[in-house]
Tab-separated table of C-alpha atoms in Angstrom:
chain	number	residue	atom	x	y	z
A	1	MET	CA	0.000	0.000	0.000
A	2	TRP	CA	1.111	3.635	0.466
A	3	MET	CA	4.442	4.605	2.053
A	4	ASN	CA	6.502	7.790	2.161
A	5	ASP	CA	9.025	9.378	4.562
A	6	PRO	CA	11.511	7.140	6.376
A	7	ASN	CA	11.049	7.635	10.130
A	8	GLY	CA	12.572	6.539	13.404
A	9	MET	CA	15.769	5.228	11.846
A	10	VAL	CA	17.772	3.777	14.741
A	11	TYR	CA	20.412	1.071	15.116
A	12	TYR	CA	20.115	-1.099	18.215
A	13	GLU	CA	21.879	-4.323	19.167
A	14	GLY	CA	22.662	-5.462	15.647
A	15	GLU	CA	19.457	-4.288	13.954
A	16	TYR	CA	18.736	-1.327	11.739
A	17	HIS	CA	15.171	-0.202	12.410
A	18	LEU	CA	13.300	1.556	9.634
A	19	PHE	CA	9.923	3.040	10.421
A	20	TYR	CA	8.113	4.912	7.695
A	21	GLN	CA	4.989	6.875	6.908
A	22	TYR	CA	2.411	4.241	6.018
A	23	TYR	CA	-1.249	3.984	5.105
A	24	PRO	CA	-2.263	0.310	5.117
A	25	ASP	CA	-5.689	0.794	3.515
A	26	SER	CA	-4.852	2.439	0.196
A	27	THR	CA	-2.146	3.157	-2.361
A	28	VAL	CA	-2.606	6.915	-1.861
A	29	TRP	CA	-1.802	9.031	1.187
A	30	GLY	CA	-4.220	8.721	4.085
A	31	PRO	CA	-4.224	8.670	7.903
A	32	MET	CA	-0.579	8.120	8.700
A	33	HIS	CA	0.790	5.175	10.689
A	34	TRP	CA	4.368	4.111	11.339
A	35	GLY	CA	5.184	0.996	9.341
A	36	HIS	CA	8.170	-0.991	10.556
A	37	ALA	CA	10.942	-3.140	9.124
A	38	VAL	CA	14.278	-4.359	10.499
A	39	SER	CA	17.514	-5.425	8.877
A	40	THR	CA	20.996	-6.506	9.853
A	41	ASP	CA	22.553	-4.934	6.746
A	42	MET	CA	20.145	-2.217	5.451
A	43	VAL	CA	19.644	-4.330	2.325
A	44	HIS	CA	17.673	-7.437	3.331
A	45	TRP	CA	14.599	-6.387	5.291
A	46	LYS	CA	12.067	-8.162	7.472
A	47	HIS	CA	8.627	-6.605	7.730
A	48	LEU	CA	7.181	-6.260	11.228
A	49	PRO	CA	3.688	-5.276	12.412
A	50	ILE	CA	2.645	-1.629	12.355
A	51	ALA	CA	4.414	0.152	15.205
A	52	LEU	CA	2.213	3.229	15.771
A	53	TYR	CA	-1.444	3.802	14.887
A	54	PRO	CA	-3.391	7.090	14.783
A	55	ASP	CA	-5.159	7.935	18.031
A	56	SER	CA	-7.266	10.654	19.644
A	57	LEU	CA	-4.364	13.122	19.380
A	58	GLY	CA	-4.069	12.639	15.640
A	59	MET	CA	-2.227	10.902	12.855
A	60	ILE	CA	1.348	9.712	13.367
A	61	PHE	CA	3.506	11.979	11.221
A	62	SER	CA	7.288	11.848	10.744
A	63	GLY	CA	9.893	11.752	13.485
A	64	SER	CA	12.888	9.908	14.842
A	65	ALA	CA	13.893	7.273	17.387
A	66	VAL	CA	16.807	6.996	19.808
A	67	VAL	CA	18.358	4.536	22.204
A	68	ASP	CA	17.929	6.127	25.639
A	69	SER	CA	21.141	4.538	26.909
A	70	TYR	CA	21.070	6.204	30.324
A	71	ASN	CA	17.297	5.823	30.747
A	72	THR	CA	17.034	9.591	31.092
A	73	SER	CA	13.329	9.325	30.293
A	74	GLY	CA	12.643	6.822	33.064
A	75	LEU	CA	10.652	4.806	30.528
A	76	GLY	CA	12.964	1.789	30.593
A	77	LEU	CA	12.102	-1.323	32.609
A	78	ASN	CA	14.450	-2.150	35.490
A	79	ASN	CA	16.481	0.911	34.537
A	80	ASN	CA	17.385	-0.631	31.171
A	81	ALA	CA	17.721	1.432	28.009
A	82	PRO	CA	14.421	1.810	26.144
A	83	LEU	CA	13.962	2.759	22.526
A	84	VAL	CA	12.108	6.071	22.399
A	85	ALA	CA	10.273	7.343	19.329
A	86	ILE	CA	9.684	11.084	19.001
A	87	PHE	CA	7.059	11.950	16.392
A	88	THR	CA	4.569	14.565	15.271
A	89	HIS	CA	0.917	14.138	16.102
A	90	HIS	CA	-1.215	15.764	13.397
A	91	ASN	CA	-4.743	16.540	14.530
A	92	ASP	CA	-6.676	16.584	11.279
A	93	ALA	CA	-9.977	17.532	12.917
A	94	ALA	CA	-8.361	20.625	14.443
A	95	ALA	CA	-6.805	21.529	11.112
A	96	LYS	CA	-10.152	21.284	9.331
A	97	ALA	CA	-11.726	23.398	12.068
A	98	GLY	CA	-9.344	26.233	11.167
A	99	LYS	CA	-7.023	25.982	14.156
A	100	ASP	CA	-3.304	26.627	13.714
A	101	ASP	CA	-1.803	24.546	16.542
A	102	TYR	CA	-2.744	21.108	15.231
A	103	GLN	CA	0.800	19.704	15.033
A	104	TYR	CA	2.769	18.867	18.175
A	105	GLN	CA	5.420	16.409	19.317
A	106	SER	CA	4.804	13.190	21.241
A	107	LEU	CA	6.654	10.129	22.538
A	108	ALA	CA	6.307	6.363	22.417
A	109	PHE	CA	8.675	3.810	23.915
A	110	SER	CA	9.617	0.166	23.577
A	111	ASN	CA	11.312	-2.229	25.991
A	112	ASP	CA	11.354	-5.264	23.705
A	113	HIS	CA	13.776	-4.264	20.934
A	114	GLY	CA	11.152	-2.208	19.121
A	115	ARG	CA	8.638	-5.016	18.660
A	116	THR	CA	5.853	-3.310	20.599
A	117	TRP	CA	5.347	0.341	21.466
A	118	THR	CA	3.555	2.230	24.229
A	119	LYS	CA	2.598	5.863	23.813
A	120	TYR	CA	3.596	8.164	26.652
A	121	LYS	CA	0.563	8.925	28.798
A	122	HIS	CA	1.323	12.660	29.027
A	123	ASN	CA	1.563	13.346	25.279
A	124	PRO	CA	2.149	15.770	23.719
A	125	VAL	CA	5.539	16.594	25.241
A	126	LEU	CA	6.039	19.649	23.012
A	127	PRO	CA	2.816	21.597	22.333
A	128	ASN	CA	2.601	23.991	19.414
A	129	THR	CA	2.606	27.236	21.394
A	130	HIS	CA	3.986	29.103	18.346
A	131	HIS	CA	0.763	28.288	16.478
A	132	PHE	CA	2.742	27.322	13.373
A	133	LYS	CA	0.723	25.407	10.810
A	134	ASP	CA	3.829	23.366	10.070
A	135	PHE	CA	5.563	22.354	13.299
A	136	ARG	CA	6.869	18.872	12.823
A	137	ASP	CA	9.302	16.073	12.006
A	138	PRO	CA	11.500	16.060	15.145
A	139	LYS	CA	15.017	14.627	14.677
A	140	VAL	CA	16.469	13.905	18.114
A	141	SER	CA	20.068	13.048	18.996
A	142	TRP	CA	22.195	12.796	22.133
A	143	ASP	CA	24.633	15.658	22.797
A	144	PRO	CA	27.459	14.051	24.824
A	145	THR	CA	29.280	17.356	25.337
A	146	HIS	CA	26.397	18.895	27.282
A	147	HIS	CA	24.839	15.601	28.409
A	148	ARG	CA	21.440	16.425	26.966
A	149	TRP	CA	19.107	15.629	24.111
A	150	MET	CA	18.858	17.912	21.109
A	151	MET	CA	15.936	18.206	18.721
A	152	ALA	CA	15.953	19.728	15.246
A	153	LEU	CA	12.397	20.617	14.269
A	154	ALA	CA	10.846	21.966	11.065
A	155	ALA	CA	8.777	25.099	11.681
A	156	ASN	CA	7.200	26.635	8.594
A	157	ASP	CA	10.158	28.191	6.737
A	158	HIS	CA	12.991	27.520	9.176
A	159	ALA	CA	14.504	25.021	11.604
A	160	GLU	CA	14.273	25.231	15.374
A	161	PHE	CA	16.618	23.686	17.931
A	162	TRP	CA	15.333	22.428	21.267
A	163	ILE	CA	17.036	20.701	24.226
A	164	SER	CA	15.928	18.316	26.953
A	165	LYS	CA	17.421	16.319	29.800
A	166	ASP	CA	14.761	13.603	29.772
A	167	LEU	CA	13.052	13.629	26.336
A	168	LYS	CA	9.859	14.796	28.033
A	169	SER	CA	10.460	18.455	28.936
A	170	TRP	CA	11.828	20.632	26.139
A	171	ARG	CA	13.335	24.127	26.034
A	172	HIS	CA	13.703	26.239	22.891
A	173	LEU	CA	17.329	26.980	22.069
A	174	SER	CA	17.593	28.858	18.766
A	175	ASP	CA	16.364	29.148	15.182
A	176	PHE	CA	18.046	28.929	11.807
A	177	GLY	CA	17.115	29.448	8.197
A	178	HIS	CA	14.800	32.412	7.746
A	179	GLU	CA	17.335	34.116	5.481
A	180	TRP	CA	19.210	31.080	4.135
A	181	GLY	CA	18.641	28.440	1.522
A	182	GLY	CA	15.756	27.560	-0.718
A	183	HIS	CA	12.305	28.749	0.347
A	184	GLY	CA	10.181	27.592	-2.548
A	185	GLY	CA	8.079	25.474	-0.210
A	186	VAL	CA	7.634	24.238	3.348
A	187	TRP	CA	10.706	23.070	5.261
A	188	GLU	CA	10.325	19.467	6.444
A	189	CYS	CA	12.212	16.485	7.871
A	190	PRO	CA	15.427	18.025	9.266
A	191	ASP	CA	18.551	16.249	10.473
A	192	PHE	CA	21.429	17.767	12.452
A	193	PHE	CA	24.753	16.135	13.257
A	194	PRO	CA	28.515	16.733	13.570
A	195	ILE	CA	30.798	15.320	10.910
A	196	THR	CA	34.567	15.251	10.447
A	197	LEU	CA	35.927	16.904	7.326
A	198	GLU	CA	37.501	14.229	5.155
A	199	GLY	CA	41.303	14.254	5.368
A	200	SER	CA	41.392	16.363	8.533
A	201	THR	CA	40.464	16.375	12.199
A	202	ASP	CA	38.132	19.363	11.825
A	203	THR	CA	34.533	18.843	12.901
A	204	LEU	CA	31.691	20.787	11.332
A	205	TRP	CA	27.925	20.448	11.630
A	206	VAL	CA	25.456	19.560	8.911
A	207	LEU	CA	21.812	20.569	8.871
A	208	ILE	CA	19.802	18.569	6.344
A	209	GLN	CA	16.559	20.298	5.512
A	210	ASN	CA	14.043	18.808	3.110
A	211	ILE	CA	11.753	21.171	1.234
A	212	ASN	CA	8.478	20.720	-0.662
A	213	PRO	CA	8.145	22.133	-3.261
A	214	GLY	CA	11.202	24.144	-4.313
A	215	GLY	CA	13.628	21.459	-5.471
A	216	PRO	CA	16.247	22.264	-8.139
A	217	ASN	CA	14.349	20.293	-10.785
A	218	GLY	CA	10.827	20.697	-9.457
A	219	GLY	CA	8.816	19.360	-6.580
A	220	SER	CA	10.339	18.041	-3.372
A	221	ALA	CA	14.088	17.750	-2.674
A	222	THR	CA	16.766	17.744	0.022
A	223	GLN	CA	18.992	20.742	0.737
A	224	TYR	CA	21.688	21.043	3.383
A	225	PHE	CA	23.804	23.575	5.263
A	226	ILE	CA	27.328	23.337	6.709
A	227	GLY	CA	28.569	25.329	9.671
A	228	THR	CA	29.522	25.369	13.340
A	229	PHE	CA	27.474	24.859	16.473
A	230	ASP	CA	28.469	26.509	19.756
A	231	GLY	CA	25.929	24.696	21.903
A	232	THR	CA	23.248	27.307	21.221
A	233	ASP	CA	23.437	28.660	17.670
A	234	PHE	CA	24.166	27.077	14.320
A	235	THR	CA	26.301	29.421	12.181
A	236	LEU	CA	27.128	28.834	8.532
A	237	ASP	CA	30.762	28.312	7.595
A	238	PRO	CA	32.035	31.267	5.512
A	239	LYS	CA	33.193	28.829	2.826
A	240	PHE	CA	29.611	27.688	2.454
A	241	SER	CA	27.371	30.646	3.284
A	242	LYS	CA	27.744	32.400	-0.076
A	243	GLU	CA	26.194	29.339	-1.696
A	244	VAL	CA	22.933	29.578	0.224
A	245	LEU	CA	21.780	33.152	0.210
A	246	ASN	CA	18.014	33.317	0.566
A	247	GLY	CA	16.472	31.613	-2.420
A	248	ASN	CA	19.436	29.404	-3.257
A	249	GLY	CA	19.999	25.874	-2.035
A	250	VAL	CA	22.799	23.326	-2.133
A	251	TRP	CA	21.295	19.943	-2.836
A	252	LEU	CA	22.170	16.509	-1.558
A	253	ASP	CA	20.528	14.947	-4.618
A	254	TYR	CA	19.586	16.762	-7.835
A	255	GLY	CA	17.200	14.040	-8.989
A	256	ARG	CA	13.449	14.233	-8.728
A	257	ASP	CA	13.159	11.177	-6.518
A	258	ASN	CA	15.053	11.426	-3.252
A	259	TYR	CA	13.104	13.165	-0.501
A	260	ALA	CA	12.660	13.304	3.276
A	261	GLY	CA	15.966	11.519	3.812
A	262	VAL	CA	17.684	11.463	7.212
A	263	THR	CA	20.410	9.443	8.920
A	264	TRP	CA	20.320	6.524	11.328
A	265	SER	CA	20.877	7.264	15.008
A	266	GLY	CA	22.702	4.898	17.305
A	267	ILE	CA	25.456	3.920	14.863
A	268	PRO	CA	28.341	2.648	17.048
A	269	ASP	CA	31.484	4.755	17.287
A	270	THR	CA	33.409	1.717	16.042
A	271	ASP	CA	31.532	2.119	12.761
A	272	GLY	CA	31.373	5.911	12.721
A	273	ARG	CA	29.504	6.304	9.444
A	274	HIS	CA	26.647	8.701	8.761
A	275	LEU	CA	24.149	6.413	7.029
A	276	PHE	CA	21.352	8.012	5.034
A	277	LEU	CA	18.117	6.802	3.428
A	278	GLY	CA	15.454	8.700	1.506
A	279	TRP	CA	11.960	8.230	0.088
A	280	MET	CA	12.343	7.454	-3.617
A	281	SER	CA	9.552	9.545	-5.068
A	282	ASN	CA	8.320	13.128	-5.399
A	283	TRP	CA	5.178	14.847	-4.132
A	284	ASP	CA	4.564	16.163	-7.660
A	285	TYR	CA	3.386	12.714	-8.765
A	286	GLY	CA	4.043	10.253	-5.934
A	287	GLN	CA	0.399	9.295	-5.587
A	288	GLN	CA	-0.015	8.655	-9.318
A	289	VAL	CA	2.950	6.429	-10.166
A	290	PRO	CA	1.747	3.278	-11.997
A	291	THR	CA	2.527	0.575	-9.432
A	292	THR	CA	0.320	-1.905	-7.625
A	293	PRO	CA	-0.286	-3.157	-4.966
A	294	TRP	CA	2.642	-1.143	-3.622
A	295	ARG	CA	3.349	2.542	-4.074
A	296	SER	CA	6.738	4.069	-3.312
A	297	ALA	CA	10.084	2.720	-2.192
A	298	MET	CA	13.207	3.867	-0.376
A	299	THR	CA	16.582	4.669	-1.903
A	300	ILE	CA	19.519	2.419	-1.283
A	301	PRO	CA	21.381	3.247	1.952
A	302	ARG	CA	24.179	5.768	1.490
A	303	THR	CA	27.234	6.849	3.435
A	304	LEU	CA	27.617	10.619	3.829
A	305	THR	CA	31.028	12.314	3.904
A	306	LEU	CA	32.059	15.974	4.134
A	307	ARG	CA	34.646	16.953	1.563
A	308	ASN	CA	36.487	20.006	0.272
A	309	THR	CA	35.726	20.180	-3.452
A	310	ALA	CA	36.373	22.530	-6.332
A	311	ALA	CA	33.103	24.241	-5.391
A	312	GLY	CA	33.849	24.414	-1.657
A	313	LEU	CA	32.506	22.300	1.183
A	314	ARG	CA	30.157	19.589	-0.035
A	315	LEU	CA	28.254	16.758	1.600
A	316	CYS	CA	28.857	13.758	-0.638
A	317	SER	CA	26.969	10.469	-0.655
A	318	TRP	CA	27.964	7.015	-1.847
A	319	PRO	CA	26.262	3.607	-1.785
A	320	ALA	CA	26.783	1.902	1.563
A	321	LYS	CA	29.274	-0.962	1.392
A	322	GLU	CA	26.555	-3.413	2.444
A	323	LEU	CA	25.059	-3.162	-1.045
A	324	SER	CA	27.800	-5.530	-2.206
A	325	SER	CA	25.841	-8.359	-0.558
A	326	LEU	CA	23.521	-8.174	-3.593
A	327	HIS	CA	26.355	-8.517	-6.089
A	328	GLY	CA	26.048	-11.462	-8.433
A	329	ARG	CA	28.031	-12.236	-11.543
A	330	GLN	CA	30.762	-9.732	-12.386
A	331	TYR	CA	31.525	-8.297	-15.821
A	332	GLY	CA	34.211	-5.896	-16.947
A	333	LEU	CA	36.173	-4.104	-19.628
A	334	GLN	CA	39.563	-2.419	-19.547
A	335	HIS	CA	41.043	0.387	-21.667
A	336	VAL	CA	38.454	0.511	-24.427
A	337	ARG	CA	38.509	3.511	-26.772
A	338	ILE	CA	35.190	4.237	-28.478
A	339	SER	CA	34.205	6.724	-31.155
A	340	THR	CA	30.795	5.310	-32.126
A	341	PRO	CA	27.771	4.150	-30.103
A	342	THR	CA	28.819	1.120	-28.068
A	343	ASP	CA	26.554	-1.332	-26.271
A	344	LEU	CA	28.326	-2.184	-23.040
A	345	ASN	CA	26.137	-5.190	-22.403
A	346	ALA	CA	27.021	-6.677	-25.768
A	347	ARG	CA	30.722	-6.004	-25.223
A	348	MET	CA	30.557	-7.623	-21.794
A	349	HIS	CA	28.289	-10.491	-22.979
A	350	CYS	CA	25.633	-9.505	-20.445
A	351	ASP	CA	21.880	-9.494	-21.082
A	352	LYS	CA	20.809	-7.658	-17.936
A	353	ALA	CA	20.837	-4.037	-16.871
A	354	ILE	CA	19.758	-4.534	-13.274
A	355	MET	CA	23.205	-3.936	-11.937
A	356	ASP	CA	25.784	-1.940	-10.051
A	357	LEU	CA	27.844	-0.266	-12.780
A	358	ASP	CA	31.153	1.531	-12.193
A	359	LEU	CA	32.705	3.584	-15.019
A	360	GLN	CA	36.142	5.205	-15.086
A	361	LEU	CA	36.259	7.541	-18.093
A	362	ASP	CA	38.844	9.741	-19.804
A	363	LEU	CA	37.042	12.588	-21.567
A	364	GLY	CA	40.066	13.652	-23.575
A	365	ASP	CA	40.710	17.225	-24.647
A	366	LYS	CA	38.106	19.790	-25.629
A	367	PRO	CA	35.974	20.003	-27.692
A	368	ALA	CA	35.693	16.246	-27.219
A	369	GLY	CA	34.048	14.901	-24.100
A	370	ASN	CA	30.303	15.112	-24.652
A	371	PHE	CA	28.590	11.747	-24.345
A	372	SER	CA	25.358	9.990	-23.418
A	373	ILE	CA	24.543	6.812	-21.539
A	374	ILE	CA	21.308	5.250	-22.761
A	375	LEU	CA	19.388	2.572	-20.873
A	376	SER	CA	16.896	0.946	-23.227
A	377	ASN	CA	14.796	-2.106	-24.035
A	378	ALA	CA	13.712	-3.882	-27.222
A	379	LYS	CA	10.595	-1.695	-27.421
A	380	GLY	CA	12.671	1.449	-27.871
A	381	GLU	CA	11.903	2.845	-24.429
A	382	ARG	CA	14.898	4.611	-22.972
A	383	TYR	CA	16.326	6.641	-20.144
A	384	VAL	CA	19.068	8.991	-21.315
A	385	ILE	CA	21.882	10.461	-19.230
A	386	SER	CA	23.941	13.097	-21.076
A	387	PHE	CA	27.047	15.077	-20.248
A	388	ASP	CA	27.864	18.485	-21.725
A	389	ARG	CA	31.594	19.183	-21.402
A	390	THR	CA	31.277	22.898	-22.116
A	391	LEU	CA	28.656	23.446	-19.425
A	392	ASN	CA	30.149	20.711	-17.182
A	393	THR	CA	26.575	19.567	-16.584
A	394	PHE	CA	24.675	16.289	-16.583
A	395	SER	CA	21.125	15.998	-17.873
A	396	PHE	CA	18.628	13.148	-17.414
A	397	ASP	CA	15.720	12.560	-19.779
A	398	ARG	CA	12.972	10.055	-18.987
A	399	SER	CA	10.418	11.393	-21.464
A	400	HIS	CA	10.604	8.149	-23.490
A	401	SER	CA	11.258	5.778	-20.585
A	402	GLY	CA	7.931	3.923	-20.754
A	403	ASN	CA	4.731	4.853	-18.941
A	404	THR	CA	4.893	8.610	-18.359
A	405	GLY	CA	1.275	9.631	-18.951
A	406	PHE	CA	0.115	9.340	-15.348
A	407	SER	CA	1.355	12.894	-14.574
A	408	SER	CA	2.216	15.921	-16.689
A	409	GLN	CA	4.917	16.757	-14.169
A	410	PHE	CA	6.768	13.452	-14.362
A	411	CYS	CA	8.945	14.382	-17.333
A	412	ALA	CA	8.003	17.954	-18.154
A	413	THR	CA	11.672	18.922	-18.491
A	414	PRO	CA	14.967	17.037	-18.271
A	415	THR	CA	16.665	16.945	-14.884
A	416	ARG	CA	19.926	18.874	-14.746
A	417	ALA	CA	22.799	18.548	-12.297
A	418	PRO	CA	26.223	20.209	-12.123
A	419	ARG	CA	29.474	18.314	-12.245
A	420	ILE	CA	31.752	19.797	-9.599
A	421	SER	CA	35.098	18.382	-10.756
A	422	LYS	CA	36.511	19.765	-13.984
A	423	GLY	CA	39.282	17.381	-15.003
A	424	ASN	CA	39.488	14.934	-17.878
A	425	GLU	CA	39.089	11.932	-15.586
A	426	MET	CA	35.515	11.084	-14.592
A	427	HIS	CA	34.192	8.469	-12.196
A	428	LEU	CA	30.548	7.395	-12.434
A	429	ARG	CA	28.570	4.769	-10.561
A	430	MET	CA	24.996	3.757	-11.327
A	431	ILE	CA	22.708	1.492	-9.302
A	432	MET	CA	20.045	0.365	-11.771
A	433	ASP	CA	16.900	-1.482	-10.717
A	434	VAL	CA	13.769	-2.341	-12.699
A	435	ALA	CA	12.188	1.052	-12.014
A	436	SER	CA	14.993	3.324	-10.817
A	437	CYS	CA	18.497	4.615	-11.430
A	438	GLU	CA	20.638	6.026	-8.630
A	439	PHE	CA	23.517	7.937	-10.209
A	440	PHE	CA	26.724	9.009	-8.439
A	441	ALA	CA	29.439	11.140	-10.060
A	442	GLU	CA	32.942	11.817	-8.757
A	443	ASP	CA	32.671	9.705	-5.614
A	444	GLY	CA	29.307	11.200	-4.710
A	445	GLU	CA	29.887	14.907	-5.320
A	446	THR	CA	26.895	14.908	-7.667
A	447	VAL	CA	23.975	12.534	-7.073
A	448	VAL	CA	20.789	12.057	-9.086
A	449	THR	CA	18.009	9.618	-8.148
A	450	GLU	CA	15.152	9.038	-10.565
A	451	ILE	CA	12.405	6.498	-11.127
A	452	TYR	CA	10.917	5.304	-14.419
A	453	PHE	CA	8.402	2.708	-15.596
A	454	PRO	CA	9.393	0.850	-18.769
A	455	SER	CA	7.006	-1.817	-20.073
A	456	THR	CA	9.860	-4.342	-19.940
A	457	PRO	CA	13.164	-3.978	-18.075
A	458	PHE	CA	16.012	-2.130	-19.702
A	459	THR	CA	18.525	-4.698	-20.968
A	460	SER	CA	20.862	-2.464	-22.957
A	461	ILE	CA	23.378	0.088	-21.688
A	462	GLN	CA	24.801	2.093	-24.553
A	463	ILE	CA	27.526	4.761	-24.440
A	464	VAL	CA	27.347	7.295	-27.242
A	465	PRO	CA	30.296	9.693	-27.756
A	466	GLU	CA	29.101	12.893	-29.364
A	467	SER	CA	32.411	14.451	-30.343
A	468	GLY	CA	35.743	12.679	-30.561
A	469	ASP	CA	36.934	9.533	-28.861
A	470	LEU	CA	36.029	8.489	-25.354
A	471	LEU	CA	38.327	6.224	-23.361
A	472	LEU	CA	36.753	3.755	-20.987
A	473	ASN	CA	39.633	3.180	-18.604
A	474	SER	CA	37.596	0.549	-16.808
A	475	VAL	CA	34.060	-0.784	-16.669
A	476	THR	CA	33.018	-2.954	-13.733
A	477	ALA	CA	29.494	-4.302	-13.521
A	478	PHE	CA	27.803	-6.599	-11.032
A	479	GLU	CA	24.424	-8.148	-11.601
A	480	LEU	CA	22.174	-7.333	-8.642
A	481	ASN	CA	20.394	-10.241	-7.066
A	482	ALA	CA	16.783	-9.614	-6.082
A	483	THR	CA	15.764	-9.381	-2.452
A	484	LYS	CA	12.549	-10.982	-1.302
A	485	GLN	CA	10.061	-9.652	1.208
A	486	GLN	CA	10.445	-11.457	4.513
């Protein structure tokens, strides 16, 4: 049935928990529940019963979950650490009655590894005293420096930061965002965490802030900000602030189909990764996509890193290493120079395009370097990825990818994304499933996630040089084995 935002992502005693916005009675959005699945590797998932149902306080909107290791909430049995979910109650009756305080934050807790949940009897724990119509999607984390909990909360057109000692009583700390970033729609689903700059010991803070609409290619998308946090205020880093003057955003994913993504809490220090997952759709057409009996999916899990790039500080994302557990038969090519359209599958003697494809390219000297990658099937349906060397820009065209008539917004214009690096060498990786392509350029500096609906799977991957020779330094492809619902 219907699913959207990932919620409550928490790692606990060997399990990754994924909760998500869920409506079990239809394939379109309705009264929101928290669906639930668990995994030991973020790739193979086991479905569990619904965790949270709507109640007298409202629907169960997005939020987060934490391991209350010190039982600060007092909700653990025998002083053991409970799992605590922090979510938005949305009172639809109050909204329809014209009130403006119909969203507020509540708690639920579990003492059996997340299998059953009890709502806190004194909900809500954070009323909407601001009377914001959008006051939601709490992302809570433990602040070890100040020995307190911190909440990042979406409030209309900005983010708010709140603190608590026990997850039940909250105090407002500061605001961020009125004058920064994209404001083409409502701010939603924030995330806030420290991260070490790659290749250094410097720690900066990242605020992820989803927005709907207002994305770089239309509809919903995920922007982010990089700065410092002094325990009260989040301040943009000077190397980053010029990028996000009011009205401009820096985007974690330029594709149409990665939204509401946040990171897992509770990842052990021995791992240390920032692991991200998003909803693989777009509010422009998410309720119309031609799938049944399911509607919507999540992206693959991704590892986030902070890097100094040619464009300044950038949050990069790359497929989590656990994806390799799906790798099947391997194919490859080395040092192949092409000047005419070349079918990689034919060259590699492969008849599938459901794969993890890694390309190391040499673009050569200008004006050479323009090329396209075309995924297609025997019916002539195709998804086209193009690179313009002069503009240093990728474009993605799904206008002939199969069933597109369900929404005029699905392929109104090609998706465009900048390439940050400018050298001759290019590194691309593409995770291709039956109905999606997740594209990563230059080790995750540029990311594009898009869905499509061909009548039969794409089985051809063609590279088309547009001017001059193109050198494929290496091509590595793994068939992806299907996962089955558990």
